[in-house]
Coordinates of C-alpha atoms and ligand atoms in Angstrom, one line a residue:
M1 CA 82.5 169.2 132.0
R2 CA 80.6 166.5 130.1
R3 CA 79.1 169.2 127.9
T4 CA 82.3 170.9 126.9
T5 CA 84.6 167.8 126.5
R6 CA 84.7 164.5 124.7
L7 CA 85.8 161.2 126.2
Q8 CA 88.7 160.4 124.0
D9 CA 91.5 157.8 123.7
V10 CA 94.9 159.1 124.9
P11 CA 97.4 158.5 122.1
D12 CA 100.1 155.8 122.8
L13 CA 98.4 154.8 126.1
P14 CA 96.0 152.0 125.1
G15 CA 92.9 151.7 127.2
I16 CA 93.2 155.1 128.8
R17 CA 90.5 157.7 128.0
L18 CA 90.1 161.3 129.2
H19 CA 87.4 163.9 129.0
T20 CA 89.3 166.2 126.5
A21 CA 88.4 169.7 125.3
V22 CA 87.8 170.1 121.6
D23 CA 88.1 173.9 121.7
V24 CA 90.0 175.4 124.6
T25 CA 88.7 179.0 124.1
L26 CA 85.1 177.9 124.2
L27 CA 85.8 175.7 127.3
W28 CA 87.7 178.6 129.0
H29 CA 84.8 180.9 128.4
A30 CA 82.3 178.3 129.7
T31 CA 84.4 177.9 132.8
G32 CA 84.3 181.6 133.5
V33 CA 80.5 181.7 133.0
E34 CA 80.0 178.6 135.3
L35 CA 82.2 180.0 138.0
G36 CA 81.1 183.6 137.6
L37 CA 84.7 184.7 137.1
D38 CA 86.3 187.1 134.6
D39 CA 89.7 185.4 135.2
A40 CA 88.8 181.8 135.4
P41 CA 91.9 179.5 135.5
L42 CA 93.0 178.0 132.2
P43 CA 91.3 174.5 132.0
Y44 CA 94.6 172.6 132.3
W45 CA 92.5 169.6 133.3
A46 CA 91.0 169.3 129.8
F47 CA 94.2 168.0 128.1
P48 CA 96.9 165.5 128.8
W49 CA 100.0 167.6 128.9
P50 CA 103.3 166.5 127.4
G51 CA 105.0 166.2 130.8
G52 CA 102.2 164.0 132.1
L53 CA 102.2 161.9 129.0
A54 CA 105.9 161.2 129.4
V55 CA 105.4 160.1 133.0
A56 CA 102.4 158.0 132.0
R57 CA 104.4 156.3 129.2
H58 CA 107.3 155.7 131.6
L59 CA 105.0 154.0 134.1
V60 CA 103.5 151.7 131.5
A61 CA 107.1 150.8 130.4
H62 CA 108.2 150.3 134.1
P63 CA 105.2 149.4 136.2
E64 CA 107.4 148.2 138.9
L65 CA 108.1 151.9 139.8
V66 CA 104.6 152.1 141.3
A67 CA 103.2 148.6 141.6
G68 CA 102.4 147.9 145.3
R69 CA 103.4 151.4 146.2
R70 CA 101.7 154.5 147.6
V71 CA 101.6 157.3 145.1
V72 CA 100.9 161.0 145.0
D73 CA 100.2 162.8 141.6
L74 CA 101.0 166.4 142.2
G75 CA 99.3 168.9 139.8
T76 CA 97.1 166.1 138.5
G77 CA 95.0 168.1 136.0
S78 CA 92.9 165.5 134.2
G79 CA 94.2 162.8 136.6
L80 CA 96.2 161.2 133.8
C81 CA 99.3 160.1 135.9
A82 CA 97.2 159.1 138.9
I83 CA 95.0 156.9 136.7
V84 CA 98.0 155.2 134.9
A85 CA 99.7 154.6 138.3
A86 CA 96.5 152.9 139.5
R87 CA 96.4 150.8 136.4
C88 CA 100.0 149.9 136.9
G89 CA 99.2 148.4 140.3
A90 CA 99.8 151.2 142.8
V91 CA 98.1 150.3 146.1
A92 CA 96.9 153.8 146.9
V93 CA 96.9 156.9 144.7
T94 CA 96.2 160.4 145.7
A95 CA 95.6 163.1 143.1
V96 CA 96.4 166.7 144.1
D97 CA 95.5 169.9 142.4
V98 CA 94.8 173.5 143.5
D99 CA 92.1 173.8 140.9
P100 CA 88.7 172.5 142.1
I101 CA 87.6 171.8 138.6
A102 CA 90.7 169.7 137.9
R103 CA 89.8 167.7 141.0
A104 CA 86.4 167.0 139.7
A105 CA 87.9 166.1 136.3
A106 CA 90.3 163.7 137.9
D107 CA 87.4 162.0 139.7
L108 CA 85.3 161.8 136.5
N109 CA 88.2 160.5 134.5
A110 CA 89.2 157.9 137.1
S111 CA 85.6 156.5 136.9
A112 CA 85.7 156.5 133.1
N113 CA 88.9 154.4 133.4
G114 CA 87.5 152.1 136.1
V115 CA 90.2 152.9 138.8
D116 CA 89.9 154.2 142.3
I117 CA 92.0 157.2 143.3
A118 CA 91.6 159.7 146.1
V119 CA 91.4 163.3 145.2
T120 CA 92.5 165.8 147.8
R121 CA 92.0 169.6 148.1
R122 CA 94.9 169.9 150.6
D123 CA 97.7 172.3 149.5
V124 CA 100.3 169.6 150.0
V125 CA 103.3 171.8 149.0
A126 CA 102.6 173.9 152.1
E127 CA 102.9 170.7 154.2
P128 CA 105.9 168.5 155.1
P129 CA 106.7 165.9 152.4
A130 CA 103.9 163.3 152.0
D131 CA 104.3 159.9 153.7
V132 CA 104.2 158.0 150.4
D133 CA 106.6 156.0 148.3
V134 CA 106.4 157.8 144.9
V135 CA 105.5 161.4 143.9
L136 CA 104.6 162.0 140.2
A137 CA 104.7 165.6 138.8
G138 CA 103.7 166.0 135.2
D139 CA 104.3 169.4 133.5
V140 CA 104.5 171.6 136.6
S141 CA 107.3 173.9 135.5
Y142 CA 105.6 176.5 133.3
E143 CA 105.1 179.4 135.8
E144 CA 107.8 180.8 138.1
S145 CA 106.3 180.9 141.6
M146 CA 104.3 177.7 141.4
A147 CA 107.3 175.8 139.9
S148 CA 109.6 177.0 142.6
A149 CA 107.2 176.0 145.4
I150 CA 106.6 172.6 143.8
H151 CA 110.3 171.9 143.1
R152 CA 111.3 172.9 146.6
W153 CA 108.7 170.4 148.0
L154 CA 109.8 167.7 145.5
A155 CA 113.4 168.1 146.7
L156 CA 112.3 167.7 150.3
A157 CA 110.3 164.6 149.4
S158 CA 113.3 163.1 147.6
A159 CA 115.6 163.9 150.5
A160 CA 113.1 162.0 152.7
G161 CA 113.5 158.9 150.6
V162 CA 110.5 159.3 148.3
T163 CA 111.0 158.4 144.6
V164 CA 110.2 161.5 142.6
L165 CA 109.3 161.4 138.8
V166 CA 109.0 164.7 137.0
G167 CA 107.7 164.8 133.4
D168 CA 108.6 167.9 131.4
P169 CA 109.0 169.0 127.7
G170 CA 111.6 171.6 128.6
R171 CA 109.5 174.3 130.2
T172 CA 111.2 177.6 131.3
Y173 CA 111.2 176.9 135.1
L174 CA 112.3 173.3 135.1
P175 CA 115.3 173.5 137.5
P176 CA 118.7 172.3 136.4
G177 CA 120.4 169.3 137.9
L178 CA 117.6 166.7 137.5
A179 CA 118.6 163.2 136.3
R180 CA 117.0 162.3 133.0
L181 CA 115.6 158.7 132.9
A182 CA 114.0 158.6 129.5
T183 CA 112.6 160.8 126.7
Y184 CA 109.3 160.1 124.8
E185 CA 107.8 161.6 121.7
V186 CA 104.2 162.5 122.6
H187 CA 101.2 163.7 120.8
S188 CA 99.9 167.2 121.7
T189 CA 97.4 169.6 120.1
R190 CA 97.7 173.2 118.8
E191 CA 95.0 174.1 121.3
I192 CA 97.7 174.2 123.9
E193 CA 101.1 173.8 122.2
D194 CA 103.0 175.1 119.2
A195 CA 103.3 171.6 117.6
T196 CA 101.3 168.4 117.5
R197 CA 104.4 166.3 118.5
K198 CA 106.6 167.1 121.4
R199 CA 109.6 165.5 123.1
A200 CA 109.1 165.2 126.8
S201 CA 111.5 163.6 129.3
V202 CA 111.1 161.9 132.7
F203 CA 113.5 163.0 135.4
T204 CA 114.2 162.0 138.9
L205 CA 115.9 163.9 141.7
R206 CA 119.4 162.8 142.5
Ligands
SAM301 C1 100.0 171.8 132.9 S1 98.9 171.0 134.1 C2 99.5 169.3 134.1 C3 98.4 168.4 134.4 C4 98.9 166.9 134.4 N1 99.9 166.6 135.3 C5 99.4 166.5 133.0 O1 100.6 166.5 132.8 O2 98.5 166.3 132.1 C6 99.5 171.6 135.7 C7 98.5 171.4 136.8 O3 99.1 171.7 138.1 C8 98.2 172.3 138.9 N2 98.9 173.1 139.9 C9 99.5 174.3 139.8 N3 100.0 174.7 141.0 C10 99.8 173.7 141.9 C11 100.1 173.4 143.3 N4 100.8 174.3 144.0 N5 99.6 172.3 143.9 C12 98.9 171.4 143.1 N6 98.6 171.6 141.8 C13 99.0 172.7 141.2 C14 97.3 173.2 137.9 O4 96.1 173.5 138.5 C15 97.2 172.2 136.7 O5 96.1 171.4 136.8

């Protein structure tokens, strides 16, 4: 991970740094070699995604959303939203990802930013809603089956009284009916998107 990424500042989030890929194709290949897999997962963890950037910006603008609260970051990738929640004063932050390399990246990035987060390998969407105050979900609506499982779980969490914040730049499987809280223009890279600036919104469930 250290060999194939560079610890870089995250645009518009002063003081936050992430191990970021310079060349996604090289990194993807290296991941396959390291794991001995022909179909290694795309290294989502090696970039801050537009949806996660929007959630992170929203937390910095409204730290009271997480300060003193217990937070889960679902689909944490690099750990971006979990790290920013911890910086904003969350009392306990759990980062969740199905990809074991993402979990290692979240750990590494949390250390690089001087925050404590727990990283779990549990498949939380197969469980009842987490006993927490806030669930963050940055950019998790890009593939049909995972998006439907995640949004079903987010709806259950919301119905149980958990504050749910979803960040998304308008992916195909973002369900209708979410309440938009704010929109941010975020930096991206042509390594993963079709443009270097994207508009991404933060939504909550009604
Ligand atoms: C596009 S990345 C977004 C990462 C980060 N939230 C951000 O915005 O930068 C989506 C992440 O969701 C993870 N993921 C996909 N399905 C998941 C599931 N069922 N449970 C937890 N994580 C999942 C992927 O492994 C990936 O790391």
